[in-house]
Amino acid sequence: MSNQATDTKSNIYITIVQPYDFALSLRAIRSFQPAAVQPEPRLRIAVRINDKPVAIEVSEDEVNRLKATTGPGADIEQVQAVVEWVLFAELDLKPFYRQIEGNPELAWLIQKLYGLKPSRPASLFEMAVTAITEQQISLLAAYQIRNRVVQRFGEAVEDLSVFPEPRVLAKASLDDLRVCGLSRQKSEYIRGLAGKIVAGELDLEGLKSMDTDKARETIMNIKGFGRWSADYILIRGLARPDCIPVDDLGVREVVGRYLGNGARTTAEETAARLKPFRPFRGLLAFYFLAAYRLKVPSE
DNA sequence: TACCAGGTAAAAA
DNA sequence: TTTTTACATGGT
């Protein structure tokens, strides 16, 4: 019996550059979501591999090794690649920490959040659509809207759903998108983005190999993606640790709190305050945001 | 109820 | 060229 149960699952160990604190990083992810979401110390995601929906569960075993579990038949290397992508496995925090150590007043940040890595959506298409949904409205509202899009257009696997493919959203009607809670304008942005990908006019994966300025320019050439969205995608989806939208409300809030006089800074002030922390401005801002959301005392 | 929330493109000035 | 406006949901 137990053999049969284990035979239907494959355990895949994940290599991740240290330091890394899985539980802490998980708490940071969840601090940006409604309270009730996945309280367990494991991460469950649904992705498409070889055009088949696959549910993946990531957890730590008894000796703190990071482990991914999937149903039978999934391509192990691709599951590894997806999990490593989502968890920023290759990101080395040490150079960032060395840079911050030059500022004793920020020692608390590294001490309290040691091993924290950001996570990212499984695909740049999902990242881009998420950026659009998060424009202007609260993250909580955006989260609900994004979920409705996934529910409506995604493919179910176990109790999860895979984020819809570009070809699905390219064909969606404006009304179908709008009933998810998207504005007409955002529905058009998303459909336009998906259409460009389907038509072969845009290769989001190609952004990975571009230098940062070229990638930013490419993103901003897509209708619906301004400076904020471009920098948001660069830091969150493309792991460019120096990128950060300085006009972002959340970033202005935490830069004012942790680097300023406590009040939200303007975009210009935000840029000036972050400037000494090149080339890790985006990573630092992420740490500030996590500290704020996790209510970590700044002492 | 009104207002704000991790913006953007298009219209108006 | 710069400023203003419409837009969607959810929490306070």
XYZ file of C-alpha atoms (C1' of nucleotides) in Angstrom:
324
model
C 0.000 0.000 0.000
C 2.570 2.508 1.103
C 4.797 1.470 -1.786
C 2.078 2.219 -4.226
C 1.513 5.612 -2.643
C 5.174 6.552 -2.832
C 5.498 5.205 -6.353
C 2.987 7.760 -7.577
C 5.063 10.635 -6.261
C 8.561 11.688 -7.142
C 10.760 13.583 -4.737
C 13.131 16.044 -6.313
C 15.788 17.787 -4.288
C 16.402 21.419 -5.041
C 19.803 23.060 -4.958
C 19.620 26.617 -3.760
C 22.457 29.057 -3.188
C 22.924 29.749 0.524
C 22.146 31.518 2.727
C 18.474 30.774 2.294
C 15.641 30.618 4.805
C 12.701 28.833 3.210
C 10.229 29.413 6.044
C 11.048 33.116 6.232
C 10.816 33.546 2.468
C 7.451 31.784 2.553
C 6.201 34.149 5.244
C 7.304 37.088 3.114
C 5.371 35.762 0.099
C 2.267 35.331 2.219
C 2.554 38.773 3.767
C 1.528 40.075 0.359
C -1.541 37.826 0.254
C -4.784 37.580 2.238
C -4.253 36.046 5.672
C -5.930 32.682 5.085
C -3.815 31.554 2.139
C -1.757 28.381 2.618
C -0.757 28.657 6.297
C 1.405 25.499 6.084
C 5.202 25.645 5.820
C 5.141 24.488 2.218
C 4.627 26.103 -1.138
C 2.212 24.680 -3.671
C 2.241 25.856 -7.272
C 0.728 24.702 -10.540
C 2.679 24.989 -13.778
C 2.562 23.669 -17.311
C 5.324 21.231 -18.214
C 5.446 19.626 -21.662
C 2.011 21.152 -22.167
C 0.573 19.252 -19.204
C -0.575 20.895 -15.957
C 1.502 19.757 -13.002
C 1.056 20.479 -9.309
C 4.277 20.893 -7.358
C 4.685 21.012 -3.623
C 7.885 22.440 -2.141
C 8.816 21.762 1.446
C 11.783 21.014 3.676
C 12.600 17.498 4.833
C 13.782 16.529 8.328
C 17.314 17.721 7.650
C 16.273 21.004 6.050
C 16.866 19.916 2.500
C 14.536 21.600 0.051
C 12.328 19.071 -1.685
C 9.819 19.282 -4.511
C 7.074 16.691 -4.888
C 4.947 16.137 -7.973
C 2.579 13.591 -9.362
C 3.941 10.739 -11.509
C 5.441 11.296 -14.911
C 6.603 14.858 -14.568
C 9.933 15.724 -16.144
C 12.246 15.970 -13.157
C 14.692 18.420 -14.693
C 11.928 20.771 -15.690
C 10.316 20.602 -12.261
C 13.699 21.463 -10.772
C 14.121 24.336 -13.184
C 10.692 25.770 -12.371
C 11.164 25.568 -8.617
C 14.644 27.055 -8.831
C 13.266 29.874 -10.919
C 10.339 30.570 -8.581
C 12.505 30.537 -5.452
C 15.439 32.510 -6.942
C 17.722 29.553 -6.259
C 20.709 31.085 -8.079
C 20.507 34.413 -6.261
C 23.522 34.911 -3.995
C 22.639 37.188 -1.089
C 26.185 37.450 0.233
C 27.378 40.374 -1.932
C 24.203 42.240 -0.987
C 24.833 41.605 2.703
C 28.436 42.759 2.391
C 27.216 45.995 0.832
C 24.673 46.576 3.603
C 27.270 45.856 6.284
C 28.826 49.179 5.340
C 25.775 50.789 6.943
C 25.574 49.810 10.621
C 22.173 51.464 10.962
C 20.788 48.764 8.682
C 22.372 45.842 10.550
C 18.969 44.994 12.034
C 17.577 44.385 8.558
C 20.040 41.637 7.679
C 19.982 40.177 11.149
C 16.193 39.835 11.257
C 15.729 38.797 7.637
C 18.837 36.695 7.108
C 18.301 34.256 4.250
C 15.243 35.969 2.834
C 14.862 35.664 -0.917
C 12.095 37.092 -3.048
C 10.019 34.676 -5.103
C 8.610 35.164 -8.536
C 5.854 33.846 -10.794
C 6.690 30.755 -12.824
C 6.580 32.610 -16.137
C 7.290 36.114 -17.356
C 3.851 36.166 -18.951
C 2.266 35.639 -15.557
C 4.631 38.271 -14.150
C 3.589 40.765 -16.821
C -0.128 40.144 -16.395
C 0.275 40.411 -12.628
C 2.021 43.757 -13.052
C -0.956 45.051 -15.008
C -3.486 43.848 -12.461
C -1.496 45.542 -9.698
C -1.454 48.929 -11.364
C -3.128 51.607 -9.261
C -5.378 49.420 -7.089
C -4.453 47.804 -3.774
C -2.450 44.584 -3.833
C -5.301 42.827 -2.091
C -7.814 43.852 -4.752
C -5.318 42.914 -7.454
C -4.786 39.526 -5.832
C -8.521 38.764 -5.948
C -8.763 39.855 -9.566
C -5.767 37.780 -10.581
C -7.321 34.743 -8.891
C -10.531 35.222 -10.830
C -8.548 35.334 -14.077
C -6.794 32.088 -13.134
C -10.050 30.450 -12.089
C -11.792 31.450 -15.285
C -9.064 30.844 -17.833
C -6.525 28.557 -16.179
C -6.434 24.765 -16.262
C -7.178 22.945 -13.012
C -4.759 20.439 -11.489
C -5.524 18.986 -8.073
C -6.984 21.922 -6.154
C -4.807 24.465 -7.998
C -4.946 26.123 -11.403
C -2.175 26.818 -13.873
C -1.881 30.419 -14.969
C -3.531 30.736 -18.405
C -1.403 30.606 -21.531
C -1.061 33.663 -23.774
C -3.103 31.949 -26.496
C -6.050 31.632 -24.109
C -6.014 35.243 -22.944
C -5.393 36.486 -26.482
C -8.721 34.960 -27.495
C -10.653 36.024 -24.400
C -13.419 38.561 -24.916
C -13.178 41.937 -23.221
C -16.313 41.105 -21.257
C -14.855 37.807 -20.053
C -11.835 39.685 -18.734
C -13.863 42.508 -17.272
C -16.102 40.233 -15.209
C -12.917 39.168 -13.424
C -12.723 42.726 -12.146
C -10.261 44.140 -14.645
C -10.975 47.553 -16.113
C -11.655 47.754 -19.816
C -8.266 49.389 -20.251
C -6.401 46.652 -18.373
C -8.342 43.969 -20.241
C -7.127 45.496 -23.479
C -3.545 45.673 -22.212
C -3.603 41.999 -21.281
C -5.208 40.905 -24.504
C -2.779 43.033 -26.463
C 0.199 41.559 -24.623
C -1.035 38.012 -25.139
C -1.763 38.713 -28.785
C 1.756 40.003 -29.420
C 3.218 36.864 -27.900
C 0.939 34.565 -29.884
C 1.742 36.456 -33.088
C 5.443 36.004 -32.432
C 6.011 39.766 -32.198
C 7.195 39.548 -28.607
C 9.350 37.007 -26.817
C 9.222 37.651 -23.081
C 11.730 34.889 -22.393
C 14.143 36.797 -24.584
C 14.214 39.542 -21.943
C 16.320 37.275 -19.762
C 19.344 37.620 -22.013
C 18.995 41.374 -22.622
C 20.870 43.995 -20.679
C 18.702 45.903 -18.242
C 18.196 49.060 -20.307
C 17.276 47.113 -23.412
C 14.857 44.938 -21.436
C 13.242 48.016 -19.872
C 12.845 49.629 -23.279
C 11.320 46.453 -24.717
C 8.788 46.215 -21.910
C 7.837 49.881 -22.158
C 7.159 49.460 -25.860
C 4.212 47.228 -24.982
C 0.987 49.150 -24.526
C -0.025 49.233 -20.878
C 3.523 48.983 -19.520
C 4.980 52.225 -18.226
C 8.068 52.902 -16.173
C 6.604 51.408 -13.009
C 5.617 48.128 -14.664
C 8.966 47.824 -16.428
C 11.009 48.248 -13.258
C 8.587 46.049 -11.347
C 9.103 43.242 -13.845
C 12.862 43.826 -13.899
C 13.239 43.334 -10.174
C 10.475 40.806 -9.527
C 10.593 38.712 -12.654
C 14.082 39.190 -14.059
C 16.162 39.321 -10.877
C 17.885 42.595 -11.712
C 18.745 43.456 -8.096
C 19.434 47.128 -8.752
C 16.062 47.906 -10.376
C 13.209 49.404 -8.425
C 10.257 51.611 -9.327
C 11.021 54.718 -7.265
C 7.513 56.088 -7.830
C 6.001 52.936 -6.323
C 3.794 53.780 -3.343
C 5.020 50.901 -1.228
C 8.666 51.643 -1.963
C 8.194 55.336 -1.155
C 6.483 54.372 2.069
C 9.269 52.099 3.336
C 12.143 54.260 2.114
C 10.604 57.139 4.064
C 10.228 54.922 7.079
C 13.646 53.258 7.098
C 15.908 55.728 5.290
C 14.059 59.018 5.722
C 12.242 60.916 8.430
C 9.357 58.474 8.646
C 7.041 60.096 6.135
C 6.531 58.741 2.637
C 9.147 60.161 0.288
C 8.584 61.579 -3.185
C 9.876 59.621 -6.148
C 12.888 61.947 -6.423
C 13.725 61.633 -2.732
C 13.291 57.886 -2.950
C 15.783 57.691 -5.790
C 18.252 59.879 -3.900
C 17.994 57.890 -0.667
C 18.497 54.581 -2.468
C 21.370 55.768 -4.635
C 24.170 54.850 -2.166
C 22.978 51.250 -2.216
C 23.760 50.537 -5.818
C 23.909 47.884 -7.208
C 21.358 46.403 -4.820
C 18.672 49.094 -4.637
C 15.871 46.760 -5.651
C 16.874 44.011 -3.284
C 17.159 46.497 -0.432
C 13.705 47.873 -1.181
C 12.344 44.340 -1.172
C 13.897 43.770 2.254
C 12.331 47.002 3.514
C 8.931 45.983 2.161
C 9.226 42.550 3.760
C 10.295 44.066 7.086
C 7.316 46.392 6.945
C 4.831 43.680 6.019
C 6.228 41.180 8.545
C 6.280 43.872 11.223
C 9.937 43.284 12.006
C 11.150 45.797 14.612
C 13.842 48.062 13.166
C 16.286 47.975 16.066
C -20.081 57.459 1.986
C -15.884 58.820 0.441
C -11.297 58.006 -0.224
C -7.140 55.659 -1.000
C -4.626 51.832 -2.922
C 2.679 49.269 -5.081
C -0.337 53.392 -12.837
C -1.288 54.222 -17.700
C -2.722 56.260 -21.956
C -5.230 59.665 -23.964
C -7.336 64.114 -23.743
C -7.004 68.800 -22.438
C -4.634 72.850 -21.249
C 5.217 70.382 -23.060
C 2.765 69.676 -18.793
C -1.524 68.652 -16.349
C -5.846 66.327 -15.864
C -8.992 62.493 -16.247
C -11.233 57.781 -16.407
C -10.761 53.474 -14.712
C -11.759 48.772 -11.526
C -12.084 46.308 -6.617
C -11.569 46.117 -1.652
C -10.514 47.897 2.926
C -11.156 51.564 6.238
